[in-house]
mmCIF file of C-alpha atoms and ligand atoms in Angstrom:
data_model
loop_
_atom_site.group_PDB
_atom_site.id
_atom_site.type_symbol
_atom_site.label_atom_id
_atom_site.label_comp_id
_atom_site.label_asym_id
_atom_site.label_seq_id
_atom_site.Cartn_x
_atom_site.Cartn_y
_atom_site.Cartn_z
ATOM 1 C CA MET A 1 -15.092 -4.151 -1.706
ATOM 2 C CA ASP A 2 -14.065 -2.382 1.343
ATOM 3 C CA ASN A 3 -15.621 -3.225 4.613
ATOM 4 C CA GLY A 4 -15.167 0.374 5.308
ATOM 5 C CA LYS A 5 -16.136 2.646 7.791
ATOM 6 C CA LYS A 6 -15.635 0.116 10.721
ATOM 7 C CA THR A 7 -11.965 0.327 12.145
ATOM 8 C CA THR A 8 -11.183 -1.716 14.676
ATOM 9 C CA GLU A 9 -8.130 -0.842 17.180
ATOM 10 C CA ILE A 10 -6.316 -3.536 18.224
ATOM 11 C CA SER A 11 -2.813 -3.654 20.072
ATOM 12 C CA LYS A 12 0.597 -3.783 18.180
ATOM 13 C CA ASN A 13 0.632 -7.689 18.476
ATOM 14 C CA GLY A 14 -3.349 -7.737 18.316
ATOM 15 C CA ILE A 15 -3.596 -9.294 14.410
ATOM 16 C CA ASN A 16 -3.803 -12.485 15.172
ATOM 17 C CA ASP A 17 -6.526 -12.539 17.600
ATOM 18 C CA PHE A 18 -8.475 -10.089 15.132
ATOM 19 C CA ILE A 19 -7.758 -12.562 12.367
ATOM 20 C CA LYS A 20 -9.485 -15.334 14.391
ATOM 21 C CA SER A 21 -12.459 -13.328 14.970
ATOM 22 C CA ILE A 22 -12.963 -12.933 11.725
ATOM 23 C CA ILE A 23 -12.962 -16.106 10.487
ATOM 24 C CA LEU A 24 -14.863 -17.252 13.324
ATOM 25 C CA SER A 25 -17.467 -14.272 13.533
ATOM 26 C CA ASP A 26 -17.535 -12.746 10.215
ATOM 27 C CA PRO A 27 -20.718 -13.794 8.674
ATOM 28 C CA TYR A 28 -19.437 -13.497 5.201
ATOM 29 C CA THR A 29 -16.299 -15.329 5.753
ATOM 30 C CA LYS A 30 -17.952 -17.890 7.926
ATOM 31 C CA GLU A 31 -20.125 -18.833 4.950
ATOM 32 C CA THR A 32 -17.662 -18.396 1.843
ATOM 33 C CA LYS A 33 -14.057 -18.953 3.474
ATOM 34 C CA GLU A 34 -13.277 -16.286 1.074
ATOM 35 C CA PRO A 35 -9.847 -14.981 1.475
ATOM 36 C CA PHE A 36 -9.575 -11.163 2.913
ATOM 37 C CA PHE A 37 -7.513 -8.772 3.443
ATOM 38 C CA VAL A 38 -6.674 -6.550 6.946
ATOM 39 C CA LEU A 39 -5.025 -3.011 6.396
ATOM 40 C CA ASP A 40 -3.395 -1.730 9.800
ATOM 41 C CA LEU A 41 -3.946 2.147 9.170
ATOM 42 C CA GLY A 42 -2.000 2.344 12.468
ATOM 43 C CA MET A 43 0.891 1.250 10.830
ATOM 44 C CA VAL A 44 0.450 3.485 7.848
ATOM 45 C CA THR A 45 0.036 6.219 10.406
ATOM 46 C CA SER A 46 3.384 5.396 11.719
ATOM 47 C CA LEU A 47 5.105 4.673 8.484
ATOM 48 C CA MET A 48 4.368 8.567 7.793
ATOM 49 C CA ALA A 49 5.618 9.624 10.973
ATOM 50 C CA ILE A 50 9.059 7.522 10.051
ATOM 51 C CA TRP A 51 9.122 9.245 6.683
ATOM 52 C CA LYS A 52 8.103 12.848 7.759
ATOM 53 C CA GLU A 53 11.352 12.193 11.062
ATOM 54 C CA ASN A 54 13.574 10.921 8.086
ATOM 55 C CA LEU A 55 12.968 13.117 4.924
ATOM 56 C CA PRO A 56 11.372 16.131 6.845
ATOM 57 C CA THR A 57 11.704 18.680 3.428
ATOM 58 C CA ILE A 58 10.079 15.746 1.275
ATOM 59 C CA ARG A 59 6.552 15.475 0.632
ATOM 60 C CA PRO A 60 5.300 12.209 -0.636
ATOM 61 C CA PHE A 61 3.142 11.802 -3.354
ATOM 62 C CA TYR A 62 1.388 8.325 -2.581
ATOM 63 C CA ALA A 63 1.703 5.807 -5.942
ATOM 64 C CA VAL A 64 -1.784 4.744 -6.491
ATOM 65 C CA LYS A 65 -1.020 2.014 -8.428
ATOM 66 C CA CYS A 66 0.683 0.045 -5.663
ATOM 67 C CA ASN A 67 -2.298 -0.597 -3.749
ATOM 68 C CA PRO A 68 -5.643 1.895 -4.550
ATOM 69 C CA ASN A 69 -7.415 0.440 -1.774
ATOM 70 C CA LEU A 70 -9.645 3.677 -0.574
ATOM 71 C CA SER A 71 -9.373 3.067 2.983
ATOM 72 C CA LEU A 72 -5.361 3.158 2.493
ATOM 73 C CA LEU A 73 -5.887 6.753 0.113
ATOM 74 C CA THR A 74 -8.223 8.377 2.056
ATOM 75 C CA HIS A 75 -6.092 7.709 5.195
ATOM 76 C CA MET A 76 -3.152 8.654 3.413
ATOM 77 C CA GLU A 77 -4.801 11.974 2.557
ATOM 78 C CA THR A 78 -5.590 12.823 6.092
ATOM 79 C CA LEU A 79 -1.611 12.208 6.774
ATOM 80 C CA GLY A 80 -0.977 14.972 4.566
ATOM 81 C CA ALA A 81 -0.110 12.931 1.369
ATOM 82 C CA ASN A 82 -0.125 14.108 -2.480
ATOM 83 C CA PHE A 83 -1.080 11.601 -4.895
ATOM 84 C CA ASP A 84 0.754 10.164 -7.932
ATOM 85 C CA CYS A 85 -1.524 9.262 -10.505
ATOM 86 C CA ALA A 86 -0.488 7.480 -14.060
ATOM 87 C CA SER A 87 -3.766 7.383 -15.666
ATOM 88 C CA GLN A 88 -7.708 8.896 -16.098
ATOM 89 C CA LYS A 89 -8.965 6.028 -13.825
ATOM 90 C CA GLU A 90 -6.467 6.611 -10.977
ATOM 91 C CA ILE A 91 -7.156 10.430 -11.422
ATOM 92 C CA GLU A 92 -10.649 10.394 -10.903
ATOM 93 C CA LEU A 93 -10.493 8.086 -8.116
ATOM 94 C CA ILE A 94 -8.369 10.463 -6.297
ATOM 95 C CA LEU A 95 -10.697 13.182 -6.929
ATOM 96 C CA SER A 96 -13.785 11.608 -6.381
ATOM 97 C CA LEU A 97 -12.231 11.285 -2.903
ATOM 98 C CA GLY A 98 -12.823 15.328 -3.054
ATOM 99 C CA ILE A 99 -9.166 15.906 -2.663
ATOM 100 C CA SER A 100 -7.972 18.874 -4.819
ATOM 101 C CA PRO A 101 -6.352 18.615 -8.476
ATOM 102 C CA ASN A 102 -3.221 20.538 -7.003
ATOM 103 C CA ARG A 103 -2.754 17.723 -5.037
ATOM 104 C CA ILE A 104 -1.928 15.637 -7.595
ATOM 105 C CA ILE A 105 0.760 14.883 -10.074
ATOM 106 C CA PHE A 106 0.576 12.724 -13.447
ATOM 107 C CA ALA A 107 3.410 11.024 -13.215
ATOM 108 C CA ASN A 108 3.224 9.036 -16.456
ATOM 109 C CA PRO A 109 5.817 10.228 -18.877
ATOM 110 C CA CYS A 110 4.200 8.475 -22.128
ATOM 111 C CA LYS A 111 0.378 8.921 -21.387
ATOM 112 C CA PRO A 112 -3.166 8.767 -23.659
ATOM 113 C CA ASP A 113 -4.441 11.996 -25.470
ATOM 114 C CA THR A 114 -7.531 11.285 -23.826
ATOM 115 C CA HIS A 115 -5.960 11.060 -20.335
ATOM 116 C CA ILE A 116 -3.908 14.042 -20.820
ATOM 117 C CA ARG A 117 -7.468 15.893 -21.951
ATOM 118 C CA TYR A 118 -9.095 14.713 -18.628
ATOM 119 C CA ALA A 119 -5.996 16.056 -16.807
ATOM 120 C CA SER A 120 -6.311 19.570 -18.375
ATOM 121 C CA LYS A 121 -9.754 19.322 -18.043
ATOM 122 C CA THR A 122 -10.144 18.654 -14.636
ATOM 123 C CA GLY A 123 -7.210 20.923 -13.125
ATOM 124 C CA VAL A 124 -4.213 18.576 -12.784
ATOM 125 C CA THR A 125 -1.324 20.692 -13.960
ATOM 126 C CA ARG A 126 1.827 18.614 -12.939
ATOM 127 C CA THR A 127 3.043 16.239 -15.362
ATOM 128 C CA THR A 128 6.336 14.129 -16.710
ATOM 129 C CA PHE A 129 7.433 13.910 -20.037
ATOM 130 C CA ASP A 130 10.687 12.397 -21.762
ATOM 131 C CA SER A 131 10.269 12.628 -25.671
ATOM 132 C CA VAL A 132 9.193 15.470 -28.057
ATOM 133 C CA TYR A 133 6.314 13.685 -29.180
ATOM 134 C CA GLU A 134 4.886 13.914 -25.615
ATOM 135 C CA VAL A 135 5.624 17.295 -25.744
ATOM 136 C CA GLU A 136 3.472 17.711 -28.692
ATOM 137 C CA LYS A 137 0.706 16.097 -26.940
ATOM 138 C CA ILE A 138 0.656 17.910 -23.639
ATOM 139 C CA LYS A 139 0.809 20.993 -26.112
ATOM 140 C CA LYS A 140 -1.928 19.945 -27.856
ATOM 141 C CA ASN A 141 -4.339 18.894 -24.710
ATOM 142 C CA TYR A 142 -4.002 21.737 -22.584
ATOM 143 C CA PRO A 143 -4.405 24.258 -24.917
ATOM 144 C CA ASP A 144 -4.486 27.223 -22.378
ATOM 145 C CA GLY A 145 -0.961 26.001 -21.904
ATOM 146 C CA ASN A 146 -1.405 25.841 -17.864
ATOM 147 C CA CYS A 147 0.401 23.097 -17.324
ATOM 148 C CA GLN A 148 3.666 21.966 -15.434
ATOM 149 C CA LEU A 149 6.156 19.482 -17.065
ATOM 150 C CA LEU A 150 8.801 17.533 -15.039
ATOM 151 C CA ILE A 151 11.688 16.223 -17.332
ATOM 152 C CA ARG A 152 11.907 12.629 -16.330
ATOM 153 C CA VAL A 153 15.852 11.204 -17.007
ATOM 154 C CA LYS A 154 16.868 7.946 -16.772
ATOM 155 C CA PRO A 155 19.226 6.975 -13.680
ATOM 156 C CA ILE A 156 22.066 6.539 -15.353
ATOM 157 C CA HIS A 157 24.055 4.071 -13.163
ATOM 158 C CA ASP A 158 21.724 0.783 -12.755
ATOM 159 C CA TYR A 159 23.479 -1.317 -9.903
ATOM 160 C CA GLY A 160 21.295 -4.401 -10.597
ATOM 161 C CA SER A 161 19.533 -4.357 -6.915
ATOM 162 C CA ALA A 162 16.181 -3.221 -7.959
ATOM 163 C CA ARG A 163 13.459 -5.767 -7.671
ATOM 164 C CA CYS A 164 11.665 -4.245 -10.400
ATOM 165 C CA PRO A 165 14.130 -2.159 -12.305
ATOM 166 C CA LEU A 166 12.552 -0.104 -14.947
ATOM 167 C CA GLY A 167 15.181 -0.886 -18.013
ATOM 168 C CA ALA A 168 14.694 0.775 -21.016
ATOM 169 C CA LYS A 169 10.951 2.142 -20.774
ATOM 170 C CA TYR A 170 11.541 5.177 -19.101
ATOM 171 C CA GLY A 171 13.592 8.590 -18.438
ATOM 172 C CA ALA A 172 15.233 10.729 -20.668
ATOM 173 C CA LEU A 173 19.353 10.008 -21.876
ATOM 174 C CA PRO A 174 21.859 12.998 -20.694
ATOM 175 C CA ASN A 175 22.237 13.436 -24.267
ATOM 176 C CA GLU A 176 18.981 13.956 -25.139
ATOM 177 C CA VAL A 177 18.336 16.563 -22.113
ATOM 178 C CA GLU A 178 19.023 19.649 -24.274
ATOM 179 C CA PRO A 179 16.978 18.918 -27.373
ATOM 180 C CA LEU A 180 14.030 18.055 -25.066
ATOM 181 C CA LEU A 181 13.795 21.439 -23.119
ATOM 182 C CA LYS A 182 14.170 22.996 -26.257
ATOM 183 C CA ALA A 183 11.454 21.344 -27.457
ATOM 184 C CA ALA A 184 9.388 22.215 -24.768
ATOM 185 C CA LYS A 185 10.352 25.873 -24.733
ATOM 186 C CA LEU A 186 9.737 26.225 -28.519
ATOM 187 C CA SER A 187 6.015 25.157 -27.751
ATOM 188 C CA GLY A 188 5.846 27.419 -24.848
ATOM 189 C CA LEU A 189 5.184 24.881 -21.934
ATOM 190 C CA ASP A 190 7.029 25.546 -19.147
ATOM 191 C CA VAL A 191 9.687 22.926 -17.770
ATOM 192 C CA VAL A 192 9.817 23.582 -13.697
ATOM 193 C CA GLY A 193 11.822 20.690 -12.737
ATOM 194 C CA VAL A 194 13.526 17.064 -12.994
ATOM 195 C CA SER A 195 11.602 13.873 -12.317
ATOM 196 C CA PHE A 196 13.367 10.558 -12.126
ATOM 197 C CA HIS A 197 12.410 6.612 -10.288
ATOM 198 C CA ILE A 198 15.676 4.510 -9.579
ATOM 199 C CA GLY A 199 13.135 1.269 -10.376
ATOM 200 C CA SER A 200 10.847 -0.338 -7.624
ATOM 201 C CA GLY A 201 12.181 -2.150 -4.354
ATOM 202 C CA ASP A 202 15.833 -0.905 -4.911
ATOM 203 C CA ALA A 203 18.305 -1.673 -2.767
ATOM 204 C CA ASP A 204 21.315 0.167 -3.343
ATOM 205 C CA CYS A 205 21.672 3.766 -1.726
ATOM 206 C CA ARG A 206 23.957 4.733 -4.207
ATOM 207 C CA SER A 207 21.134 4.585 -7.130
ATOM 208 C CA TYR A 208 19.536 7.691 -5.473
ATOM 209 C CA HIS A 209 23.048 9.847 -5.175
ATOM 210 C CA SER A 210 23.963 9.250 -8.290
ATOM 211 C CA ALA A 211 20.416 9.900 -9.669
ATOM 212 C CA ILE A 212 20.260 13.122 -8.018
ATOM 213 C CA SER A 213 23.799 14.520 -8.891
ATOM 214 C CA ALA A 214 22.521 13.885 -12.538
ATOM 215 C CA ALA A 215 19.293 16.010 -12.118
ATOM 216 C CA ARG A 216 21.602 18.585 -10.900
ATOM 217 C CA ASP A 217 22.933 18.601 -14.125
ATOM 218 C CA VAL A 218 19.607 18.985 -15.970
ATOM 219 C CA PHE A 219 19.048 22.035 -13.746
ATOM 220 C CA ASP A 220 22.364 23.416 -14.878
ATOM 221 C CA THR A 221 21.525 23.012 -18.390
ATOM 222 C CA ALA A 222 18.420 24.852 -17.988
ATOM 223 C CA THR A 223 20.069 27.667 -16.558
ATOM 224 C CA LYS A 224 22.697 27.529 -19.414
ATOM 225 C CA LEU A 225 20.176 27.687 -21.587
ATOM 226 C CA GLY A 226 18.506 30.587 -20.241
ATOM 227 C CA PHE A 227 15.349 29.397 -19.491
ATOM 228 C CA PRO A 228 13.915 29.756 -16.109
ATOM 229 C CA ARG A 229 15.302 28.357 -13.060
ATOM 230 C CA MET A 230 14.100 24.681 -12.138
ATOM 231 C CA ARG A 231 12.701 24.842 -8.787
ATOM 232 C CA VAL A 232 11.003 21.056 -8.312
ATOM 233 C CA LEU A 233 12.978 17.647 -7.742
ATOM 234 C CA ASN A 234 10.739 14.125 -7.897
ATOM 235 C CA ILE A 235 13.172 11.678 -6.437
ATOM 236 C CA GLY A 236 10.094 9.103 -7.706
ATOM 237 C CA GLY A 237 9.770 5.887 -5.457
ATOM 238 C CA GLY A 238 11.509 2.823 -4.608
ATOM 239 C CA PHE A 239 11.437 2.999 -0.984
ATOM 240 C CA THR A 240 11.002 0.109 1.433
ATOM 241 C CA ALA A 241 10.087 0.220 4.778
ATOM 242 C CA GLY A 242 12.486 -0.426 7.620
ATOM 243 C CA SER A 243 15.958 -0.369 7.975
ATOM 244 C CA GLN A 244 16.553 0.188 4.051
ATOM 245 C CA PHE A 245 14.473 3.151 4.386
ATOM 246 C CA ILE A 246 16.463 4.770 6.875
ATOM 247 C CA GLU A 247 19.774 4.292 4.937
ATOM 248 C CA ALA A 248 18.020 5.404 1.440
ATOM 249 C CA ALA A 249 17.019 8.500 3.591
ATOM 250 C CA GLU A 250 20.252 9.344 4.634
ATOM 251 C CA ALA A 251 21.657 8.937 1.144
ATOM 252 C CA VAL A 252 18.711 11.258 -0.402
ATOM 253 C CA ASN A 253 19.496 13.929 2.100
ATOM 254 C CA PHE A 254 23.374 13.573 1.996
ATOM 255 C CA ALA A 255 22.894 13.748 -1.990
ATOM 256 C CA ILE A 256 20.782 16.849 -1.574
ATOM 257 C CA GLN A 257 23.322 18.380 0.621
ATOM 258 C CA THR A 258 25.674 17.945 -2.107
ATOM 259 C CA TYR A 259 23.950 19.062 -4.907
ATOM 260 C CA PHE A 260 21.138 21.342 -4.500
ATOM 261 C CA LYS A 261 22.268 23.285 -1.242
ATOM 262 C CA ASP A 262 22.297 26.533 -3.261
ATOM 263 C CA GLU A 263 19.029 26.081 -4.133
ATOM 264 C CA PRO A 264 16.648 27.301 -1.016
ATOM 265 C CA ASP A 265 13.205 27.493 -2.525
ATOM 266 C CA LEU A 266 13.740 23.787 -4.277
ATOM 267 C CA GLU A 267 10.591 21.710 -3.695
ATOM 268 C CA ILE A 268 11.659 18.828 -3.204
ATOM 269 C CA ILE A 269 8.643 16.002 -3.390
ATOM 270 C CA ALA A 270 8.666 11.819 -4.047
ATOM 271 C CA GLU A 271 6.432 9.211 -5.143
ATOM 272 C CA PRO A 272 6.962 6.528 -2.492
ATOM 273 C CA GLY A 273 4.026 3.372 -3.487
ATOM 274 C CA ARG A 274 5.814 -0.171 -1.821
ATOM 275 C CA TYR A 275 7.230 1.950 1.366
ATOM 276 C CA PHE A 276 3.582 2.684 2.309
ATOM 277 C CA ALA A 277 1.870 -0.241 1.167
ATOM 278 C CA GLU A 278 3.832 -3.269 1.275
ATOM 279 C CA HIS A 279 3.568 -4.122 5.100
ATOM 280 C CA PRO A 280 0.266 -2.767 6.542
ATOM 281 C CA PHE A 281 -1.751 -5.208 4.484
ATOM 282 C CA THR A 282 -2.174 -8.980 5.480
ATOM 283 C CA LEU A 283 -3.868 -11.412 3.530
ATOM 284 C CA ALA A 284 -5.681 -14.683 5.334
ATOM 285 C CA ALA A 285 -6.723 -17.469 2.977
ATOM 286 C CA ASN A 286 -8.539 -20.855 3.467
ATOM 287 C CA VAL A 287 -6.963 -24.508 2.910
ATOM 288 C CA ILE A 288 -9.223 -26.099 0.272
ATOM 289 C CA GLY A 289 -7.054 -29.076 -0.351
ATOM 290 C CA LYS A 290 -4.377 -31.551 0.712
ATOM 291 C CA ARG A 291 -1.878 -34.291 -0.125
ATOM 292 C CA VAL A 292 0.753 -36.027 1.386
ATOM 293 C CA ARG A 293 3.669 -37.732 -0.226
ATOM 294 C CA GLY A 294 5.920 -39.403 2.267
ATOM 295 C CA GLU A 295 7.301 -36.008 3.855
ATOM 296 C CA LEU A 296 6.244 -33.804 1.712
ATOM 297 C CA ARG A 297 3.063 -31.784 2.181
ATOM 298 C CA GLU A 298 1.085 -30.035 -0.228
ATOM 299 C CA TYR A 299 -1.808 -27.082 0.321
ATOM 300 C CA TYR A 300 -4.355 -25.469 -2.200
ATOM 301 C CA ILE A 301 -5.375 -22.444 -1.237
ATOM 302 C CA ASN A 302 -8.208 -20.089 -2.622
ATOM 303 C CA ASP A 303 -6.027 -17.466 -3.541
ATOM 304 C CA GLY A 304 -2.783 -17.640 -5.836
ATOM 305 C CA LEU A 305 -0.550 -16.252 -8.602
ATOM 306 C CA TYR A 306 -3.475 -14.925 -10.453
ATOM 307 C CA GLY A 307 -4.802 -13.369 -7.641
ATOM 308 C CA SER A 308 -3.340 -11.612 -5.079
ATOM 309 C CA PHE A 309 0.294 -13.176 -5.407
ATOM 310 C CA ASN A 310 0.421 -11.818 -8.651
ATOM 311 C CA CYS A 311 3.012 -10.116 -6.527
ATOM 312 C CA ILE A 312 5.302 -13.169 -6.921
ATOM 313 C CA GLN A 313 5.206 -12.871 -10.780
ATOM 314 C CA TYR A 314 5.305 -9.119 -11.310
ATOM 315 C CA ASP A 315 7.060 -8.187 -8.263
ATOM 316 C CA HIS A 316 9.427 -10.960 -7.494
ATOM 317 C CA ALA A 317 7.908 -10.562 -4.237
ATOM 318 C CA VAL A 318 8.970 -13.245 -1.624
ATOM 319 C CA ILE A 319 6.408 -14.681 0.505
ATOM 320 C CA THR A 320 6.217 -15.511 4.126
ATOM 321 C CA VAL A 321 3.267 -18.296 5.189
ATOM 322 C CA LYS A 322 2.157 -18.056 9.009
ATOM 323 C CA ALA A 323 -0.258 -21.324 9.761
ATOM 324 C CA PHE A 324 -3.570 -20.534 11.034
ATOM 325 C CA MET A 325 -5.037 -23.823 11.826
ATOM 326 C CA VAL A 326 -8.419 -22.617 13.452
ATOM 327 C CA GLU A 327 -9.856 -25.646 12.596
ATOM 328 C CA SER A 328 -7.434 -28.474 13.569
ATOM 329 C CA ASP A 329 -5.814 -26.764 16.160
ATOM 330 C CA PRO A 330 -7.723 -23.820 17.739
ATOM 331 C CA GLU A 331 -5.604 -23.536 20.918
ATOM 332 C CA ASN A 332 -2.527 -22.864 19.430
ATOM 333 C CA VAL A 333 -3.473 -21.586 15.650
ATOM 334 C CA ASN A 334 0.164 -20.889 14.772
ATOM 335 C CA GLY A 335 1.347 -23.816 15.891
ATOM 336 C CA PHE A 336 3.960 -22.974 18.048
ATOM 337 C CA GLY A 337 6.400 -25.916 19.097
ATOM 338 C CA SER A 338 4.494 -28.350 16.118
ATOM 339 C CA MET A 339 7.064 -30.770 14.342
ATOM 340 C CA THR A 340 6.966 -28.956 10.743
ATOM 341 C CA TYR A 341 7.397 -30.342 7.336
ATOM 342 C CA GLY A 342 8.521 -28.893 4.015
ATOM 343 C CA SER A 343 5.750 -28.045 2.209
ATOM 344 C CA THR A 344 4.234 -26.827 -1.112
ATOM 345 C CA VAL A 345 1.427 -24.063 -0.896
ATOM 346 C CA PHE A 346 -0.754 -23.951 -4.306
ATOM 347 C CA GLY A 347 -3.177 -21.536 -5.891
ATOM 348 C CA PRO A 348 -6.454 -23.021 -6.523
ATOM 349 C CA THR A 349 -6.435 -22.488 -10.350
ATOM 350 C CA CYS A 350 -5.430 -25.449 -12.694
ATOM 351 C CA ASP A 351 -1.994 -23.935 -13.918
ATOM 352 C CA ALA A 352 0.877 -25.523 -12.571
ATOM 353 C CA LEU A 353 2.571 -21.991 -12.493
ATOM 354 C CA ASP A 354 -0.064 -21.131 -9.635
ATOM 355 C CA THR A 355 2.353 -22.194 -6.921
ATOM 356 C CA VAL A 356 2.543 -19.974 -3.952
ATOM 357 C CA VAL A 357 5.635 -21.158 -1.811
ATOM 358 C CA GLU A 358 7.937 -24.402 -2.116
ATOM 359 C CA GLY A 359 9.684 -25.912 0.953
ATOM 360 C CA TYR A 360 8.519 -23.852 3.332
ATOM 361 C CA GLU A 361 8.556 -25.935 7.095
ATOM 362 C CA LEU A 362 4.608 -25.538 8.473
ATOM 363 C CA PRO A 363 2.869 -27.658 10.861
ATOM 364 C CA GLU A 364 0.678 -29.967 9.949
ATOM 365 C CA MET A 365 -2.190 -28.685 8.464
ATOM 366 C CA GLU A 366 -5.825 -29.947 7.460
ATOM 367 C CA ILE A 367 -8.418 -28.671 4.989
ATOM 368 C CA GLY A 368 -10.972 -25.758 6.606
ATOM 369 C CA ASP A 369 -7.107 -24.312 8.490
ATOM 370 C CA TRP A 370 -6.485 -21.010 7.517
ATOM 371 C CA MET A 371 -2.594 -19.430 6.261
ATOM 372 C CA VAL A 372 -1.963 -15.921 6.839
ATOM 373 C CA PHE A 373 0.526 -14.007 4.910
ATOM 374 C CA PRO A 374 1.794 -10.940 6.368
ATOM 375 C CA ASN A 375 3.126 -7.720 4.445
ATOM 376 C CA ILE A 376 1.569 -8.371 1.301
ATOM 377 C CA GLY A 377 0.161 -4.605 0.147
ATOM 378 C CA ALA A 378 2.530 -3.798 -2.600
ATOM 379 C CA TYR A 379 1.400 -4.621 -6.175
ATOM 380 C CA SER A 380 -0.380 -7.504 -5.235
ATOM 381 C CA SER A 381 -4.829 -6.591 -4.697
ATOM 382 C CA ALA A 382 -3.886 -3.902 -7.609
ATOM 383 C CA SER A 383 -3.207 -6.517 -10.057
ATOM 384 C CA GLY A 384 -5.204 -9.400 -9.432
ATOM 385 C CA SER A 385 -7.535 -11.317 -11.749
ATOM 386 C CA ASN A 386 -10.403 -13.182 -11.831
ATOM 387 C CA PHE A 387 -8.925 -16.149 -14.030
ATOM 388 C CA ASN A 388 -10.242 -19.699 -14.110
ATOM 389 C CA GLY A 389 -13.399 -18.674 -12.345
ATOM 390 C CA PHE A 390 -11.701 -17.922 -8.856
ATOM 391 C CA LYS A 391 -12.082 -14.745 -6.963
ATOM 392 C CA GLY A 392 -8.609 -12.862 -6.955
ATOM 393 C CA VAL A 393 -10.211 -9.162 -7.136
ATOM 394 C CA GLY A 394 -12.154 -7.471 -4.914
ATOM 395 C CA LEU A 395 -11.978 -8.978 -1.780
ATOM 396 C CA SER A 396 -12.778 -7.848 1.461
ATOM 397 C CA THR A 397 -10.653 -5.566 3.341
ATOM 398 C CA HIS A 398 -11.271 -5.568 7.171
ATOM 399 C CA LEU A 399 -9.632 -2.297 8.797
ATOM 400 C CA VAL A 400 -7.686 -2.269 12.172
ATOM 401 C CA TYR A 401 -5.715 0.503 14.178
ATOM 402 C CA SER A 402 -2.552 -1.141 15.959
ATOM 403 C CA LYS A 403 -1.466 0.691 18.690
ATOM 404 C CA GLY A 404 2.245 1.693 19.682
ATOM 405 C CA GLY A 405 3.464 0.232 16.029
HETATM 406 C C1 PLP B 501 5.570 2.624 -9.561
HETATM 407 C C2 PLP B 501 5.775 4.256 -9.714
HETATM 408 C C3 PLP B 501 5.956 4.830 -8.429
HETATM 409 C C4 PLP B 501 5.589 4.057 -6.827
HETATM 410 O O1 PLP B 501 7.241 2.823 -7.284
HETATM 411 P P1 PLP B 501 7.435 2.075 -5.569
HETATM 412 O O2 PLP B 501 8.915 1.879 -5.870
HETATM 413 O O3 PLP B 501 6.400 1.285 -5.591
HETATM 414 O O4 PLP B 501 7.727 3.244 -4.525
HETATM 415 C C5 PLP B 501 6.765 5.877 -8.325
HETATM 416 N N1 PLP B 501 6.686 6.764 -9.116
HETATM 417 C C6 PLP B 501 6.178 6.090 -10.503
HETATM 418 C C7 PLP B 501 6.605 7.244 -11.623
HETATM 419 C C8 PLP B 501 6.000 5.263 -10.578
HETATM 420 O O5 PLP B 501 6.258 4.164 -11.865
#
C-alpha cells in the first residue's frame, strides 16, 4: 500500500520530526500502531545526481526486484532511469506506469517460456542468456527474431567481499562463450553485447576491473568469429551508496578507459538496485513487549525477520536502531544523554530466529515507544511475508522530500 500522492517537504535533518508527526497524528498509525516506512524522494534525487556526476556515460537500469515501491519507481522514471526486470510481473508493473518497453531490460538469464512470450508480445527486446537452452527458448518465443541478446558472463575473480555473491548460479564461463555465440548465431539471434553482475554489495573495486576486462575478451571473441561488432556493455549492479560508490565508479571508469577506449559507439548500462533503494527508506516499528533480566533489556517489536527485516537473513544486512520514545520520553525521543543498556530486539513471530539485533545499546524503553531503522530499503519490503499472521508486507509508505541532502 502506498499513501502515494502527498509528499511532505522536510529539511535535511527533518525526518525525526516527520516520523513523530506520523506517530502522533496519522489516524491509521495512531489506531493500529502498525510499522510504516518513510521514503525520502529527495535522497533518491541526490543519489541520481551523484550517479550522473561519477558515471556520466553509464545509464542506470534500476533493478526492480530490490524494492518495487511505486513511488520510488515513478520517481526514478522522472529522473531518467530505465529498468531491469526479471519476470513477467515486474515487466507488467513497469509497463503499467506508462513506461515504454524500450526502457526495460529483461535481465534474467533463465526465464520461464511464458514470461519470454509476454516480453516478446509487449515489445521488450533486450534480454540476457548464459546457456544454449536459453537460446532455444528465446528463439521459440520471439518468433520474429526481434530481440537483442546480451551474453551474461561469470566474473572470474571472486574477491570474497560481496554481501550476496552470486556464486555458481549465473554466467557463462570463458570456455563456454564461443559455443554460446555460435549457437545464437545459428538460431539467427543477434548478440549485441555482454553483461555481468559482480554480486550484490561488493566492496572490492577489483571485481569491476576484472569483469570489464573479461567482457573485452568476449567482444574480441565475437570479432574473431566474424560476428557483428558488439555494442552494449552491461556492468550490472552491486553498488553501495557512499564513499564506496565513488571508489567503485573510479574503478569502472578506469577499466572502461583501459579496455574499451577504441569503442566510441559503445552503449554502457548498469543495473543498480541497492544503490538507489537502501538509504532512502526508513522504517518505524512499535514496541509491543518488554522483559528485564538484570542489566539485559529485551524488546519485542511488531516487524521482524519474516517481514521487513528478512534482509538480515537473505541480504546479510547490518541493522541500525534508533530509540524513538514518544511514549516514555516525548521531549527527548532519541534518548540523547540517557543511560543505555545492552538490548535484544525480537520480531513478533513465535520463532526464536526472529531476532532483529542483539547486544545493541539502547536507552530504557517502554511498551508503546517506537524504534526507527534507517537505510532499510534494499531487499526488505520486497521479500517479506505475513508469517504467523503478523503483517510483514504491504506496510504504508509515507513520502517526504528532503531539501539539501
Ligand atoms: C539483483 C540484480 C541486480 C541488482 O543488484 P544490486 O546489488 O542490488 O545493485 C542487478 N542485475 C541483476 C541481473 C540482478 O539479478
